[in-house]
Short mmCIF file of C-alpha atoms and ligand atoms in Angstrom, two decimals:
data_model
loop_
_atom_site.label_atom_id
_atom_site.label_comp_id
_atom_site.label_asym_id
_atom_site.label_seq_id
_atom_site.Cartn_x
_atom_site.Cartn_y
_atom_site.Cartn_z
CA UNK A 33 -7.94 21.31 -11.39
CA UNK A 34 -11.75 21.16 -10.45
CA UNK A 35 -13.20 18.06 -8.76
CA UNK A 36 -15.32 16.82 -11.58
CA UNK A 37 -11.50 17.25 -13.30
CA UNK A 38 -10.17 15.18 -10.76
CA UNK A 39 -12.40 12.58 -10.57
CA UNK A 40 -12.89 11.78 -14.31
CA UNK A 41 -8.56 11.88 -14.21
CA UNK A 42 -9.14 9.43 -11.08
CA UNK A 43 -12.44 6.86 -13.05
CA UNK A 44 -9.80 6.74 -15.80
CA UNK A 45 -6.97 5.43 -13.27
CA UNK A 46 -9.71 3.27 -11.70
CA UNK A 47 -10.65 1.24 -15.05
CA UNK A 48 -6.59 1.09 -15.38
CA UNK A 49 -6.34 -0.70 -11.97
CA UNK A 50 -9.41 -3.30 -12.74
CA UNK A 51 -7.67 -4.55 -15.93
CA UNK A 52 -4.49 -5.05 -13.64
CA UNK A 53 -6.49 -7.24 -11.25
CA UNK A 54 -6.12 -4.78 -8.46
CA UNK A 55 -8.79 -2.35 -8.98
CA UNK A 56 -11.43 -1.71 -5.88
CA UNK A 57 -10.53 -4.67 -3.66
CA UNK A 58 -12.41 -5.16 -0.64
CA UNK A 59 -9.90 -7.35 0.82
CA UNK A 60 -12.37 -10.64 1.55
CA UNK A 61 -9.69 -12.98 1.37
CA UNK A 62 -8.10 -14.49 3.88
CA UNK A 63 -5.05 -12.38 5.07
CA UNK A 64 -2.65 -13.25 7.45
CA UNK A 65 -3.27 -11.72 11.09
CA UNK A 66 -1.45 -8.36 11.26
CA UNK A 67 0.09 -9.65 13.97
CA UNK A 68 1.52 -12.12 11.93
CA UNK A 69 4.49 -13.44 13.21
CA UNK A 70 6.66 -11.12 14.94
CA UNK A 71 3.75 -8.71 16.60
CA UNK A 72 3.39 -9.35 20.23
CA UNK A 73 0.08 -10.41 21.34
CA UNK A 74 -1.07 -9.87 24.60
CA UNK A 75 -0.48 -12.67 27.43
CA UNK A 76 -3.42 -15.11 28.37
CA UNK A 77 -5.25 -14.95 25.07
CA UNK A 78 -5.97 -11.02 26.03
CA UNK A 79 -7.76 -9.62 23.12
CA UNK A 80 -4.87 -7.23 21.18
CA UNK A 81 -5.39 -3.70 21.98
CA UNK A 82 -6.42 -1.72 18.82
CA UNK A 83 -5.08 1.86 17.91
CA UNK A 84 -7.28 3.42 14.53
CA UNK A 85 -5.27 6.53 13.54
CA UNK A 86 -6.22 8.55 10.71
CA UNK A 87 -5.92 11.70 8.41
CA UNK A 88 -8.98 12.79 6.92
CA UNK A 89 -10.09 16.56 5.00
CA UNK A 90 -13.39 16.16 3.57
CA UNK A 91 -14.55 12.92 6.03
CA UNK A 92 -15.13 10.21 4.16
CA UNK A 93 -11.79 8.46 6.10
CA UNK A 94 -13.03 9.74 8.96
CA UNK A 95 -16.40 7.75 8.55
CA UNK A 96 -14.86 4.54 7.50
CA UNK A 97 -12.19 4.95 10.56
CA UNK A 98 -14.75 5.19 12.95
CA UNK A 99 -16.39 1.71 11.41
CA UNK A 100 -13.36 0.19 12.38
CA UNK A 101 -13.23 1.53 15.60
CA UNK A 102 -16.87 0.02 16.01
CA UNK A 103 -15.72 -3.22 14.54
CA UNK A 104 -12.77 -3.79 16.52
CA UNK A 105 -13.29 -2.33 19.91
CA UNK A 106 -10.11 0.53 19.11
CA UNK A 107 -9.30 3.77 19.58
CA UNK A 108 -9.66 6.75 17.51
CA UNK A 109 -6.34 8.88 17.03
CA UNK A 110 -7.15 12.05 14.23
CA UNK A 111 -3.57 12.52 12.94
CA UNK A 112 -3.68 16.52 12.80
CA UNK A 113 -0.58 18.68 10.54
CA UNK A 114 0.45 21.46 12.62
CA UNK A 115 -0.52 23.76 10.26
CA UNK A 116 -4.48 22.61 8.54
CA UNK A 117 -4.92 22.06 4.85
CA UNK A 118 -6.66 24.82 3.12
CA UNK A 119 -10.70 24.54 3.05
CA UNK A 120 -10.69 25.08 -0.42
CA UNK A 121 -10.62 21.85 -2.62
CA UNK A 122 -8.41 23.33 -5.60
CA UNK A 123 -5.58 25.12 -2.75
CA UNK A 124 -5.48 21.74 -1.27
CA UNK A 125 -4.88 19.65 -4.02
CA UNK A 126 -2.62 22.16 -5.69
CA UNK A 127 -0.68 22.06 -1.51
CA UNK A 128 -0.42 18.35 -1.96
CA UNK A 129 0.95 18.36 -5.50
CA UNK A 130 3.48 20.13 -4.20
CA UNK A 131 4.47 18.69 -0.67
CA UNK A 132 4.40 15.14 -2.33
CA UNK A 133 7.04 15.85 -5.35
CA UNK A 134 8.38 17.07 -2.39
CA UNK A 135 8.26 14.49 -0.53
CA UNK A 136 7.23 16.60 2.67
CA UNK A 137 6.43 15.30 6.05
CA UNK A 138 4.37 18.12 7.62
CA UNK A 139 5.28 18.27 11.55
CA UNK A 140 1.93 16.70 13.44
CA UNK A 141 -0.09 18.69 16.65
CA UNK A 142 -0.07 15.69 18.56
CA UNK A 143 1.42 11.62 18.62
CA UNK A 144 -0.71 8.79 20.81
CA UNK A 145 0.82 6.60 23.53
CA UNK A 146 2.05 3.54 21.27
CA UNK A 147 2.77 1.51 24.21
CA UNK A 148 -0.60 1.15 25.01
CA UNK A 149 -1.38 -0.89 21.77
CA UNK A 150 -0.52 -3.93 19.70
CA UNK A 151 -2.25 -3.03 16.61
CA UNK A 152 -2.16 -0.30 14.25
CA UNK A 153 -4.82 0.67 11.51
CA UNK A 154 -3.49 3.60 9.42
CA UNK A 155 -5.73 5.53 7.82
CA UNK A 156 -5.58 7.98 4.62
CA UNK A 157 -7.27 9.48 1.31
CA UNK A 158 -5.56 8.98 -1.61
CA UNK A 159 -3.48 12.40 -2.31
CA UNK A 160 -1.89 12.23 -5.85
CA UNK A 161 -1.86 8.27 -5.98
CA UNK A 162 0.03 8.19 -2.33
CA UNK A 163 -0.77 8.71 1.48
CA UNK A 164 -1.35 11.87 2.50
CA UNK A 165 1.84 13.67 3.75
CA UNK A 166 0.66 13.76 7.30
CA UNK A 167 0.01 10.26 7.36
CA UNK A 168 3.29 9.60 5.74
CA UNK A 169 4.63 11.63 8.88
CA UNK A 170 3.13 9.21 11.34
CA UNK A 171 3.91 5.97 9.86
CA UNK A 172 7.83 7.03 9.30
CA UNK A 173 8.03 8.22 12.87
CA UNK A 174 5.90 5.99 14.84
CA UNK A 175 8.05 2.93 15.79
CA UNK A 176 5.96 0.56 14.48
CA UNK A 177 8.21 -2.08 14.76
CA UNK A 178 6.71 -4.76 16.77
CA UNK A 179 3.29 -3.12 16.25
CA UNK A 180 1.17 -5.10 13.63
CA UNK A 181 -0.34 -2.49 11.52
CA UNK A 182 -2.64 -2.41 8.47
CA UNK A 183 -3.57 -0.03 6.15
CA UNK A 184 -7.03 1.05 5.30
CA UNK A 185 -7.63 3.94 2.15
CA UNK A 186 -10.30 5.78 0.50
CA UNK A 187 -10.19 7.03 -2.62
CA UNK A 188 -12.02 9.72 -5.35
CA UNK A 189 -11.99 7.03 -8.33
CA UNK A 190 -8.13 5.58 -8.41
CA UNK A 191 -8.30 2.92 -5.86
CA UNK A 192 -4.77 1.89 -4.19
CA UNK A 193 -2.45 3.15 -6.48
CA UNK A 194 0.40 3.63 -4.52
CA UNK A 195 -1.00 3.62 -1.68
CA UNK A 196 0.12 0.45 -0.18
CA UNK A 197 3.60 -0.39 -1.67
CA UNK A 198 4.45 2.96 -0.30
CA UNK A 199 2.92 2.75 2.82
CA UNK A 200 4.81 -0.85 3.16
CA UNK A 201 7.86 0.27 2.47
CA UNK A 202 7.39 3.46 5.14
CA UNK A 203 6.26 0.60 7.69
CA UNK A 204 10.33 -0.39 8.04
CA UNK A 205 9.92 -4.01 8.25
CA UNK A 206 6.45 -4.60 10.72
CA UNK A 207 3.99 -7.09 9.79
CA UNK A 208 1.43 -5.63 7.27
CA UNK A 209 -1.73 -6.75 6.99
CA UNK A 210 -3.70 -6.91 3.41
CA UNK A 211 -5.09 -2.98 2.89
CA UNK A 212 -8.79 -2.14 2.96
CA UNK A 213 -9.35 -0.01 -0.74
CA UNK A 214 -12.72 1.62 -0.39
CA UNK A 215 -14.21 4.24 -2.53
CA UNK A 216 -14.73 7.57 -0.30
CA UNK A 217 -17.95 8.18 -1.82
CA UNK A 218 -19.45 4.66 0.06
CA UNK A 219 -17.24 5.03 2.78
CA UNK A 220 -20.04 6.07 5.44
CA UNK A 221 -22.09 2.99 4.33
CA UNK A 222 -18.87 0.64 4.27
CA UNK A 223 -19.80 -0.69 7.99
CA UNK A 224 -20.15 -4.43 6.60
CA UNK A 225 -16.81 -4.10 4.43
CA UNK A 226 -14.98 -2.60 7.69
CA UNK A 227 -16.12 -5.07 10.12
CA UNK A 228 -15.16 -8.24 7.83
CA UNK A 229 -11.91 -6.77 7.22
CA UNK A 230 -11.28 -6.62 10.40
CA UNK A 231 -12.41 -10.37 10.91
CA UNK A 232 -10.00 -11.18 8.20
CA UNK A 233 -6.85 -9.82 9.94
CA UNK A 234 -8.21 -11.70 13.27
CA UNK A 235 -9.20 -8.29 15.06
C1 FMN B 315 -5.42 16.72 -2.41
C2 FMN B 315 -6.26 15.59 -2.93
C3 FMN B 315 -5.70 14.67 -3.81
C4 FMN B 315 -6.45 13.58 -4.24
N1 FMN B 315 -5.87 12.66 -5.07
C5 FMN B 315 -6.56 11.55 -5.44
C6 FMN B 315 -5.97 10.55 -6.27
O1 FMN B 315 -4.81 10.65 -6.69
N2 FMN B 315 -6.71 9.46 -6.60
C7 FMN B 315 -7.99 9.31 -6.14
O2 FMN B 315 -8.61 8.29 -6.43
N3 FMN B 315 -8.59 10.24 -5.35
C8 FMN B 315 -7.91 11.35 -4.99
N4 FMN B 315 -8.49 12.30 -4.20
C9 FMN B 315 -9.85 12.05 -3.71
C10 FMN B 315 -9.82 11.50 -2.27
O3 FMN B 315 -8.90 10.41 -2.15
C11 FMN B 315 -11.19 10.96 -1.84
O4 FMN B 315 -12.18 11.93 -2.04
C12 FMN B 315 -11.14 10.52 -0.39
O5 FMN B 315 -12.25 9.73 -0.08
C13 FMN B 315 -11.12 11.72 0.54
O6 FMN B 315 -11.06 11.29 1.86
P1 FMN B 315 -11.35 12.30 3.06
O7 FMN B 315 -12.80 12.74 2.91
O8 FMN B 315 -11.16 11.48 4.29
O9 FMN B 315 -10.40 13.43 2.95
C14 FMN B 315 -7.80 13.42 -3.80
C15 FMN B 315 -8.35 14.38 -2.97
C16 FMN B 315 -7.60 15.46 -2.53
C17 FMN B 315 -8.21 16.47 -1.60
#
């Protein structure tokens, strides 16, 4: 499949999404902390300590991950496969096609110090309607429980998809936050969007 393919598959899936009432959200409304609850926050009022991990291939995650790093004061953690993606657009989407009927978690180069943080912001593209296997890989093995985490996507055209049921149910029970949806092709200028987001989870 070419890119312009992909992307007029994707606008279709987008218009889809809108009619359902959950098309490109920018997640304004009032969500509850991603601490919620059961998350730990530091003693003394101690601001939380933020970890932003992400997967990103062509950038655009990468962009909008390092808004959110801006906006909240975290860390950046590049969640790397073992083994790269292939450079080529049309070998890595045919890769994914595969690993995700699959359901493949591709082993990871590295893993951050989780004990050094109370939040998590996960971030991904949208691969084939879902997270990106490597992301997949870090959320199911993290130990997020007691973690507040969040998820935060861009996308080629599809918005969410299923994105964030399946990245809830791969979160084993922590406190998710509402997801920032943002289309890859304004992630870069998505500063604003980031840094209210983060407001809204109380970051
Ligand atoms: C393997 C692959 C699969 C993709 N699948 C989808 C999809 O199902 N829906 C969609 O809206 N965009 C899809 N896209 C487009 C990406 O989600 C979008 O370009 C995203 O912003 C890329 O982020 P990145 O630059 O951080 O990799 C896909 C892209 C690739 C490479």
């Amino acid at each position: 499949m070419t890119r312009r393919t992909f992307l007029m598959k994707s606008a279709a899936i987008a218009v889809g999404a809108f009619a359902a009432g959950c098309g490109e959200a920018q997640t304004p409304a009032p969500a509850p902390a991603p601490g919620g609850a059961s998350a730990k926050a530091p003693a003394g009022g101690a601001k939380r300590r933020v970890l932003v991990a992400y997967y990103s291939w062509g950038g655009n995650t990468k962009a909008l991950a390092g808004h959110l790093a801006a906006a909240t004061g975290g860390d950046l953690f590049a969640i790397t496969p073992k083994t790269a993606y292939p450079t080529d657009y049309n070998a890595c989407v045919e890769q994914a096609k595969k690993e995700i009927a699959a359901k493949a978690r591709p082993a990871l180069a590295a893993w951050p110090d989780f004990a050094q943080y109370d939040v998590v912001l996960v971030g991904t593209p949208n691969w084939w309607g879902t997270l990106a296997p490597p992301v997949s890989t870090f959320v199911e093995n993290a130990g997020l429980a007691g973690k507040a985490v969040a998820l935060f996507q861009t996308h080629g055209g599809g918005g969410a998809q299923r994105c964030e049921r399946d990245f809830k149910a791969q979160c084993k029970g922590a406190p998710v936050g509402r997801a920032l949806i943002i289309s890859g092709s304004r992630a870069a200028r998505s500063g604003e969007a980031a840094a209210e987001w983060a407001r809204n989870l109380g970051l």
